[in-house]
């Protein structure tokens, strides 16, 4: 996003604040307005409305984690993976373009399956989607393990 560098700087400042005061600065993990880690309606629906169903969950995100999380480059890891890989993704899940880029960089035995799903969080708790992905992965593990 346009404010990427600002968000990373916020993370650095929040870490420095924590080191001086032991106070963890937080924003909502999911919200529809303001500063939050996740701002999509689907992530808000899942995390902020208790659809996640975890009784001790707090809708909080430690700002200091932005310093490292936002700069993490998963793409560079693809070429280092030497075991067979099966990816399961959806056009409506987060970052299908990044998934394709990662997949194309993988060496060795690889395959990818695209499943129709409403959004990212649908794969967390919609029984048919979870079952489809789990079946594909079980088949892969059965073959290679």
Tab-separated table of N, CA and C in Angstrom:
chain	number	residue	atom	x	y	z
A	1	UNK	N	0.818	-1.212	0.000
A	1	UNK	CA	0.000	0.000	0.000
A	1	UNK	C	0.855	1.267	0.000
A	2	UNK	N	0.222	2.378	-0.275
A	2	UNK	CA	0.931	3.650	-0.328
A	2	UNK	C	1.647	3.976	0.975
A	3	UNK	N	1.091	3.543	2.091
A	3	UNK	CA	1.676	3.878	3.394
A	3	UNK	C	2.539	2.750	3.972
A	4	UNK	N	3.081	1.888	3.112
A	4	UNK	CA	3.873	0.751	3.558
A	4	UNK	C	5.026	1.182	4.463
A	5	UNK	N	5.844	2.139	3.991
A	5	UNK	CA	7.002	2.582	4.780
A	5	UNK	C	6.559	3.173	6.115
A	6	UNK	N	5.431	3.872	6.102
A	6	UNK	CA	4.903	4.450	7.342
A	6	UNK	C	4.502	3.351	8.326
A	7	UNK	N	3.884	2.288	7.819
A	7	UNK	CA	3.472	1.184	8.695
A	7	UNK	C	4.697	0.477	9.291
A	8	UNK	N	5.737	0.294	8.489
A	8	UNK	CA	6.971	-0.320	9.006
A	8	UNK	C	7.584	0.587	10.079
A	9	UNK	N	7.607	1.876	9.829
A	9	UNK	CA	8.141	2.832	10.805
A	9	UNK	C	7.311	2.812	12.087
A	10	UNK	N	6.012	2.665	11.967
A	10	UNK	CA	5.161	2.531	13.151
A	10	UNK	C	5.595	1.317	13.972
A	11	UNK	N	5.874	0.227	13.274
A	11	UNK	CA	6.313	-0.982	13.963
A	11	UNK	C	7.616	-0.778	14.706
A	12	UNK	N	8.565	-0.102	14.067
A	12	UNK	CA	9.849	0.179	14.707
A	12	UNK	C	9.648	1.058	15.932
A	13	UNK	N	8.850	2.102	15.786
A	13	UNK	CA	8.580	3.007	16.907
A	13	UNK	C	7.873	2.274	18.049
A	14	UNK	N	6.943	1.385	17.714
A	14	UNK	CA	6.226	0.629	18.748
A	14	UNK	C	7.160	-0.334	19.473
A	15	UNK	N	8.100	-0.949	18.733
A	15	UNK	CA	9.089	-1.821	19.380
A	15	UNK	C	9.971	-1.011	20.325
A	16	UNK	N	10.444	0.142	19.867
A	16	UNK	CA	11.284	0.996	20.711
A	16	UNK	C	10.517	1.454	21.949
A	17	UNK	N	9.240	1.780	21.782
A	17	UNK	CA	8.392	2.157	22.907
A	17	UNK	C	8.296	0.998	23.905
A	18	UNK	N	8.105	-0.204	23.397
A	18	UNK	CA	8.024	-1.386	24.258
A	18	UNK	C	9.327	-1.602	25.028
A	19	UNK	N	10.454	-1.436	24.339
A	19	UNK	CA	11.752	-1.637	24.994
A	19	UNK	C	11.972	-0.642	26.126
A	20	UNK	N	11.415	0.548	26.002
A	20	UNK	CA	11.569	1.571	27.048
A	20	UNK	C	10.546	1.439	28.165
A	21	UNK	N	9.326	0.992	27.825
A	21	UNK	CA	8.232	1.055	28.792
A	21	UNK	C	7.587	-0.284	29.126
A	22	UNK	N	7.847	-1.332	28.354
A	22	UNK	CA	7.206	-2.645	28.465
A	22	UNK	C	5.727	-2.598	28.070
A	23	UNK	N	5.275	-1.494	27.501
A	23	UNK	CA	3.886	-1.374	27.042
A	23	UNK	C	3.806	-1.803	25.570
A	24	UNK	N	2.887	-2.695	25.297
A	24	UNK	CA	2.653	-3.142	23.924
A	24	UNK	C	1.550	-2.274	23.317
A	25	UNK	N	1.922	-1.500	22.309
A	25	UNK	CA	0.929	-0.683	21.612
A	25	UNK	C	0.138	-1.572	20.668
A	26	UNK	N	-1.183	-1.428	20.693
A	26	UNK	CA	-2.048	-2.306	19.913
A	26	UNK	C	-3.050	-1.516	19.096
A	27	UNK	N	-3.476	-2.131	18.013
A	27	UNK	CA	-4.606	-1.662	17.211
A	27	UNK	C	-5.517	-2.871	17.044
A	28	UNK	N	-6.730	-2.671	16.567
A	28	UNK	CA	-7.574	-3.844	16.323
A	28	UNK	C	-6.934	-4.773	15.284
A	29	UNK	N	-7.078	-6.047	15.505
A	29	UNK	CA	-6.615	-7.001	14.494
A	29	UNK	C	-7.503	-6.879	13.259
A	30	UNK	N	-8.811	-6.726	13.477
A	30	UNK	CA	-9.758	-6.588	12.368
A	30	UNK	C	-10.729	-5.461	12.678
A	31	UNK	N	-10.878	-4.564	11.734
A	31	UNK	CA	-11.831	-3.456	11.860
A	31	UNK	C	-12.177	-2.971	10.458
A	32	UNK	N	-13.310	-2.339	10.348
A	32	UNK	CA	-13.725	-1.817	9.050
A	32	UNK	C	-13.278	-0.384	8.823
A	33	UNK	N	-12.867	0.291	9.895
A	33	UNK	CA	-12.408	1.677	9.794
A	33	UNK	C	-11.184	1.865	10.682
A	34	UNK	N	-10.381	2.861	10.360
A	34	UNK	CA	-9.231	3.206	11.176
A	34	UNK	C	-8.059	2.278	10.950
A	35	UNK	N	-7.082	2.375	11.832
A	35	UNK	CA	-5.870	1.586	11.735
A	35	UNK	C	-6.128	0.194	12.307
A	36	UNK	N	-5.968	-0.807	11.478
A	36	UNK	CA	-6.152	-2.192	11.899
A	36	UNK	C	-5.261	-3.079	11.040
A	37	UNK	N	-4.962	-4.262	11.540
A	37	UNK	CA	-4.142	-5.194	10.774
A	37	UNK	C	-4.892	-5.719	9.554
A	38	UNK	N	-6.186	-5.970	9.704
A	38	UNK	CA	-7.010	-6.493	8.617
A	38	UNK	C	-8.251	-5.617	8.477
A	39	UNK	N	-8.534	-5.189	7.259
A	39	UNK	CA	-9.638	-4.251	7.061
A	39	UNK	C	-10.674	-4.719	6.037
A	40	UNK	N	-10.576	-5.948	5.586
A	40	UNK	CA	-11.563	-6.470	4.649
A	40	UNK	C	-12.833	-6.873	5.397
A	41	UNK	N	-13.990	-6.698	4.791
A	41	UNK	CA	-15.224	-7.137	5.451
A	41	UNK	C	-15.190	-8.619	5.839
A	42	UNK	N	-14.598	-9.462	5.008
A	42	UNK	CA	-14.563	-10.893	5.324
A	42	UNK	C	-13.690	-11.191	6.542
A	43	UNK	N	-12.563	-10.495	6.687
A	43	UNK	CA	-11.727	-10.739	7.864
A	43	UNK	C	-12.372	-10.145	9.114
A	44	UNK	N	-13.050	-9.015	8.952
A	44	UNK	CA	-13.783	-8.455	10.089
A	44	UNK	C	-14.872	-9.424	10.534
A	45	UNK	N	-15.610	-9.959	9.569
A	45	UNK	CA	-16.674	-10.909	9.887
A	45	UNK	C	-16.129	-12.112	10.645
A	46	UNK	N	-14.981	-12.593	10.245
A	46	UNK	CA	-14.426	-13.785	10.885
A	46	UNK	C	-13.829	-13.486	12.256
A	47	UNK	N	-12.956	-12.479	12.329
A	47	UNK	CA	-12.197	-12.250	13.560
A	47	UNK	C	-12.901	-11.371	14.584
A	48	UNK	N	-13.644	-10.390	14.151
A	48	UNK	CA	-14.200	-9.423	15.102
A	48	UNK	C	-15.602	-9.777	15.573
A	49	UNK	N	-16.244	-10.735	14.960
A	49	UNK	CA	-17.616	-11.070	15.363
A	49	UNK	C	-17.700	-12.410	16.079
A	50	UNK	N	-16.569	-12.965	16.443
A	50	UNK	CA	-16.478	-14.247	17.144
A	50	UNK	C	-16.843	-15.447	16.273
A	51	UNK	N	-16.916	-15.261	14.965
A	51	UNK	CA	-17.116	-16.414	14.094
A	51	UNK	C	-15.962	-17.399	14.269
A	52	UNK	N	-14.790	-16.875	14.630
A	52	UNK	CA	-13.637	-17.734	14.847
A	52	UNK	C	-13.896	-18.720	15.986
A	53	UNK	N	-14.783	-18.373	16.898
A	53	UNK	CA	-15.209	-19.296	17.934
A	53	UNK	C	-14.169	-19.637	18.981
A	54	UNK	N	-13.228	-18.761	19.214
A	54	UNK	CA	-12.215	-19.001	20.232
A	54	UNK	C	-12.518	-18.061	21.402
A	55	UNK	N	-12.879	-18.624	22.530
A	55	UNK	CA	-13.380	-17.821	23.646
A	55	UNK	C	-12.369	-16.822	24.198
A	56	UNK	N	-11.085	-17.141	24.162
A	56	UNK	CA	-10.093	-16.230	24.741
A	56	UNK	C	-9.441	-15.327	23.693
A	57	UNK	N	-9.958	-15.314	22.477
A	57	UNK	CA	-9.409	-14.464	21.425
A	57	UNK	C	-9.689	-12.996	21.727
A	58	UNK	N	-8.680	-12.169	21.533
A	58	UNK	CA	-8.833	-10.724	21.657
A	58	UNK	C	-8.556	-10.123	20.284
A	59	UNK	N	-9.392	-9.232	19.869
A	59	UNK	CA	-9.248	-8.577	18.568
A	59	UNK	C	-8.180	-7.492	18.676
A	60	UNK	N	-6.929	-7.929	18.865
A	60	UNK	CA	-5.810	-7.012	19.064
A	60	UNK	C	-4.624	-7.430	18.202
A	61	UNK	N	-3.869	-6.445	17.773
A	61	UNK	CA	-2.681	-6.666	16.955
A	61	UNK	C	-1.565	-5.803	17.524
A	62	UNK	N	-0.425	-6.401	17.834
A	62	UNK	CA	0.724	-5.655	18.363
A	62	UNK	C	1.376	-4.887	17.213
A	63	UNK	N	1.356	-3.576	17.287
A	63	UNK	CA	1.889	-2.727	16.226
A	63	UNK	C	3.365	-3.014	15.980
A	64	UNK	N	4.105	-3.371	17.029
A	64	UNK	CA	5.542	-3.613	16.868
A	64	UNK	C	5.833	-4.743	15.886
A	65	UNK	N	4.886	-5.649	15.677
A	65	UNK	CA	5.125	-6.755	14.750
A	65	UNK	C	5.209	-6.286	13.298
A	66	UNK	N	4.706	-5.104	13.000
A	66	UNK	CA	4.782	-4.586	11.628
A	66	UNK	C	6.224	-4.413	11.152
A	67	UNK	N	7.127	-4.150	12.071
A	67	UNK	CA	8.524	-3.935	11.696
A	67	UNK	C	9.088	-5.140	10.941
A	68	UNK	N	8.742	-6.334	11.367
A	68	UNK	CA	9.291	-7.535	10.745
A	68	UNK	C	8.290	-8.219	9.818
A	69	UNK	N	7.035	-8.240	10.205
A	69	UNK	CA	6.018	-8.938	9.420
A	69	UNK	C	5.865	-8.326	8.026
A	70	UNK	N	5.786	-7.022	7.949
A	70	UNK	CA	5.553	-6.377	6.653
A	70	UNK	C	6.736	-6.536	5.703
A	71	UNK	N	7.924	-6.652	6.232
A	71	UNK	CA	9.117	-6.799	5.399
A	71	UNK	C	9.449	-8.248	5.058
A	72	UNK	N	8.713	-9.184	5.611
A	72	UNK	CA	9.019	-10.593	5.379
A	72	UNK	C	8.802	-10.945	3.912
A	73	UNK	N	9.793	-11.570	3.304
A	73	UNK	CA	9.747	-11.903	1.883
A	73	UNK	C	9.625	-13.411	1.703
A	74	UNK	N	8.409	-13.900	1.624
A	74	UNK	CA	8.188	-15.328	1.434
A	74	UNK	C	8.603	-15.761	0.030
A	75	UNK	N	8.545	-14.862	-0.938
A	75	UNK	CA	8.855	-15.239	-2.322
A	75	UNK	C	10.279	-15.782	-2.470
A	76	UNK	N	11.217	-15.213	-1.729
A	76	UNK	CA	12.610	-15.660	-1.864
A	76	UNK	C	12.818	-17.074	-1.343
A	77	UNK	N	11.907	-17.582	-0.548
A	77	UNK	CA	12.043	-18.937	-0.001
A	77	UNK	C	11.672	-20.012	-1.017
A	78	UNK	N	10.883	-19.689	-2.012
A	78	UNK	CA	10.364	-20.705	-2.936
A	78	UNK	C	11.474	-21.520	-3.584
A	79	UNK	N	12.485	-20.875	-4.077
A	79	UNK	CA	13.545	-21.596	-4.805
A	79	UNK	C	14.377	-22.501	-3.907
A	80	UNK	N	14.246	-22.356	-2.581
A	80	UNK	CA	15.009	-23.167	-1.638
A	80	UNK	C	14.271	-24.443	-1.219
A	81	UNK	N	13.027	-24.560	-1.607
A	81	UNK	CA	12.218	-25.713	-1.203
A	81	UNK	C	12.528	-26.886	-2.122
A	82	UNK	N	12.963	-27.984	-1.542
A	82	UNK	CA	13.417	-29.118	-2.344
A	82	UNK	C	12.507	-30.340	-2.246
A	83	UNK	N	11.441	-30.267	-1.488
A	83	UNK	CA	10.516	-31.384	-1.354
A	83	UNK	C	9.304	-31.160	-2.259
A	84	UNK	N	8.553	-32.198	-2.566
A	84	UNK	CA	7.349	-32.025	-3.381
A	84	UNK	C	6.354	-31.080	-2.708
A	85	UNK	N	5.728	-30.244	-3.511
A	85	UNK	CA	4.807	-29.231	-2.987
A	85	UNK	C	3.469	-29.332	-3.710
A	86	UNK	N	2.414	-29.293	-2.945
A	86	UNK	CA	1.070	-29.142	-3.494
A	86	UNK	C	0.481	-27.885	-2.869
A	87	UNK	N	0.087	-26.956	-3.700
A	87	UNK	CA	-0.553	-25.734	-3.222
A	87	UNK	C	-2.044	-25.808	-3.522
A	88	UNK	N	-2.836	-25.296	-2.596
A	88	UNK	CA	-4.278	-25.178	-2.775
A	88	UNK	C	-4.611	-23.713	-2.542
A	89	UNK	N	-5.262	-23.089	-3.517
A	89	UNK	CA	-5.554	-21.658	-3.418
A	89	UNK	C	-6.875	-21.367	-4.101
A	90	UNK	N	-7.275	-20.109	-4.061
A	90	UNK	CA	-8.512	-19.663	-4.696
A	90	UNK	C	-8.310	-18.283	-5.285
A	91	UNK	N	-8.979	-18.022	-6.374
A	91	UNK	CA	-8.930	-16.683	-6.971
A	91	UNK	C	-9.467	-15.626	-6.013
A	92	UNK	N	-10.348	-16.022	-5.114
A	92	UNK	CA	-10.956	-15.071	-4.178
A	92	UNK	C	-10.276	-15.049	-2.816
A	93	UNK	N	-9.255	-15.875	-2.629
A	93	UNK	CA	-8.481	-15.836	-1.389
A	93	UNK	C	-7.452	-14.710	-1.513
A	94	UNK	N	-6.708	-14.482	-0.449
A	94	UNK	CA	-5.731	-13.399	-0.468
A	94	UNK	C	-4.604	-13.681	-1.453
A	95	UNK	N	-4.248	-12.697	-2.210
A	95	UNK	CA	-3.047	-12.661	-3.048
A	95	UNK	C	-2.871	-13.826	-4.026
A	96	UNK	N	-3.836	-14.109	-4.886
A	96	UNK	CA	-3.629	-15.180	-5.860
A	96	UNK	C	-2.450	-14.896	-6.798
A	97	UNK	N	-2.182	-13.646	-7.077
A	97	UNK	CA	-1.036	-13.310	-7.928
A	97	UNK	C	0.269	-13.699	-7.250
A	98	UNK	N	0.388	-13.422	-5.954
A	98	UNK	CA	1.586	-13.806	-5.217
A	98	UNK	C	1.709	-15.327	-5.127
A	99	UNK	N	0.576	-16.024	-5.003
A	99	UNK	CA	0.605	-17.493	-4.962
A	99	UNK	C	1.151	-18.040	-6.281
A	100	UNK	N	0.718	-17.480	-7.394
A	100	UNK	CA	1.226	-17.927	-8.698
A	100	UNK	C	2.731	-17.667	-8.835
A	101	UNK	N	3.160	-16.494	-8.397
A	101	UNK	CA	4.588	-16.158	-8.468
A	101	UNK	C	5.410	-17.138	-7.647
A	102	UNK	N	4.946	-17.433	-6.438
A	102	UNK	CA	5.639	-18.378	-5.565
A	102	UNK	C	5.685	-19.757	-6.222
A	103	UNK	N	4.551	-20.196	-6.737
A	103	UNK	CA	4.455	-21.512	-7.362
A	103	UNK	C	5.420	-21.644	-8.537
A	104	UNK	N	5.484	-20.625	-9.368
A	104	UNK	CA	6.361	-20.668	-10.543
A	104	UNK	C	7.833	-20.738	-10.168
A	105	UNK	N	8.193	-20.261	-8.987
A	105	UNK	CA	9.596	-20.278	-8.544
A	105	UNK	C	9.994	-21.589	-7.871
A	106	UNK	N	9.022	-22.449	-7.584
A	106	UNK	CA	9.317	-23.710	-6.914
A	106	UNK	C	10.009	-24.680	-7.859
A	107	UNK	N	11.088	-25.323	-7.399
A	107	UNK	CA	11.717	-26.367	-8.202
A	107	UNK	C	11.052	-27.717	-7.901
A	108	UNK	N	11.347	-28.711	-8.667
A	108	UNK	CA	10.943	-30.078	-8.336
A	108	UNK	C	9.502	-30.415	-8.644
A	109	UNK	N	9.010	-31.435	-7.948
A	109	UNK	CA	7.651	-31.939	-8.156
A	109	UNK	C	6.659	-30.991	-7.475
A	110	UNK	N	5.839	-30.366	-8.290
A	110	UNK	CA	4.892	-29.384	-7.761
A	110	UNK	C	3.563	-29.495	-8.498
A	111	UNK	N	2.507	-29.172	-7.791
A	111	UNK	CA	1.222	-28.982	-8.441
A	111	UNK	C	0.401	-27.991	-7.632
A	112	UNK	N	-0.573	-27.423	-8.300
A	112	UNK	CA	-1.414	-26.416	-7.654
A	112	UNK	C	-2.858	-26.676	-8.049
A	113	UNK	N	-3.737	-26.525	-7.082
A	113	UNK	CA	-5.167	-26.688	-7.308
A	113	UNK	C	-5.871	-25.393	-6.928
A	114	UNK	N	-6.753	-24.964	-7.790
A	114	UNK	CA	-7.536	-23.752	-7.551
A	114	UNK	C	-8.958	-24.174	-7.217
A	115	UNK	N	-9.400	-23.796	-6.038
A	115	UNK	CA	-10.737	-24.149	-5.561
A	115	UNK	C	-11.577	-22.879	-5.520
A	116	UNK	N	-12.820	-23.008	-5.932
A	116	UNK	CA	-13.738	-21.870	-5.860
A	116	UNK	C	-14.156	-21.646	-4.412
A	117	UNK	N	-13.897	-20.463	-3.917
A	117	UNK	CA	-14.298	-20.103	-2.565
A	117	UNK	C	-14.689	-18.642	-2.525
A	118	UNK	N	-15.522	-18.284	-1.586
A	118	UNK	CA	-16.048	-16.921	-1.485
A	118	UNK	C	-14.960	-15.901	-1.162
A	119	UNK	N	-14.066	-16.252	-0.234
A	119	UNK	CA	-12.985	-15.356	0.189
A	119	UNK	C	-11.993	-16.155	1.037
A	120	UNK	N	-10.982	-15.493	1.545
A	120	UNK	CA	-9.937	-16.151	2.335
A	120	UNK	C	-10.505	-16.886	3.539
A	121	UNK	N	-11.333	-16.219	4.310
A	121	UNK	CA	-11.800	-16.821	5.561
A	121	UNK	C	-12.797	-17.949	5.344
A	122	UNK	N	-13.375	-18.050	4.166
A	122	UNK	CA	-14.256	-19.185	3.889
A	122	UNK	C	-13.496	-20.495	4.026
A	123	UNK	N	-12.198	-20.482	3.742
A	123	UNK	CA	-11.383	-21.688	3.847
A	123	UNK	C	-11.058	-22.048	5.294
A	124	UNK	N	-11.427	-21.192	6.233
A	124	UNK	CA	-11.168	-21.475	7.644
A	124	UNK	C	-12.258	-22.341	8.267
A	125	UNK	N	-13.508	-22.170	7.796
A	125	UNK	CA	-14.579	-22.845	8.519
A	125	UNK	C	-15.772	-23.305	7.693
A	126	UNK	N	-15.730	-23.165	6.395
A	126	UNK	CA	-16.818	-23.706	5.581
A	126	UNK	C	-16.496	-25.172	5.301
A	127	UNK	N	-17.289	-26.085	5.835
A	127	UNK	CA	-16.953	-27.514	5.791
A	127	UNK	C	-16.595	-28.052	4.402
A	128	UNK	N	-17.314	-27.670	3.371
A	128	UNK	CA	-17.040	-28.209	2.041
A	128	UNK	C	-15.677	-27.753	1.511
A	129	UNK	N	-15.324	-26.489	1.743
A	129	UNK	CA	-14.029	-25.980	1.290
A	129	UNK	C	-12.884	-26.597	2.088
A	130	UNK	N	-13.052	-26.671	3.381
A	130	UNK	CA	-12.021	-27.270	4.230
A	130	UNK	C	-11.827	-28.729	3.826
A	131	UNK	N	-12.911	-29.438	3.590
A	131	UNK	CA	-12.818	-30.850	3.206
A	131	UNK	C	-12.126	-31.019	1.858
A	132	UNK	N	-12.458	-30.165	0.896
A	132	UNK	CA	-11.824	-30.253	-0.423
A	132	UNK	C	-10.319	-30.040	-0.330
A	133	UNK	N	-9.911	-29.010	0.392
A	133	UNK	CA	-8.480	-28.730	0.550
A	133	UNK	C	-7.799	-29.853	1.329
A	134	UNK	N	-8.428	-30.331	2.386
A	134	UNK	CA	-7.839	-31.401	3.197
A	134	UNK	C	-7.694	-32.687	2.386
A	135	UNK	N	-8.672	-33.006	1.548
A	135	UNK	CA	-8.575	-34.202	0.714
A	135	UNK	C	-7.410	-34.110	-0.260
A	136	UNK	N	-7.240	-32.951	-0.882
A	136	UNK	CA	-6.125	-32.763	-1.816
A	136	UNK	C	-4.778	-32.898	-1.109
A	137	UNK	N	-4.681	-32.331	0.079
A	137	UNK	CA	-3.423	-32.415	0.824
A	137	UNK	C	-3.173	-33.826	1.353
A	138	UNK	N	-4.228	-34.504	1.796
A	138	UNK	CA	-4.067	-35.876	2.279
A	138	UNK	C	-3.572	-36.777	1.150
A	139	UNK	N	-4.117	-36.600	-0.037
A	139	UNK	CA	-3.669	-37.378	-1.188
A	139	UNK	C	-2.173	-37.136	-1.462
A	140	UNK	N	-1.778	-35.881	-1.395
A	140	UNK	CA	-0.366	-35.514	-1.617
A	140	UNK	C	0.534	-36.174	-0.570
A	141	UNK	N	0.159	-36.039	0.703
A	141	UNK	CA	0.983	-36.605	1.769
A	141	UNK	C	1.015	-38.132	1.680
A	142	UNK	N	-0.093	-38.749	1.346
A	142	UNK	CA	-0.132	-40.198	1.212
A	142	UNK	C	0.833	-40.669	0.122
A	143	UNK	N	0.910	-39.913	-0.937
A	143	UNK	CA	1.783	-40.278	-2.044
A	143	UNK	C	3.268	-40.072	-1.719
A	144	UNK	N	3.586	-38.974	-1.025
A	144	UNK	CA	5.001	-38.618	-0.837
A	144	UNK	C	5.590	-38.959	0.531
A	145	UNK	N	4.763	-39.319	1.489
A	145	UNK	CA	5.318	-39.648	2.807
A	145	UNK	C	5.372	-41.152	3.037
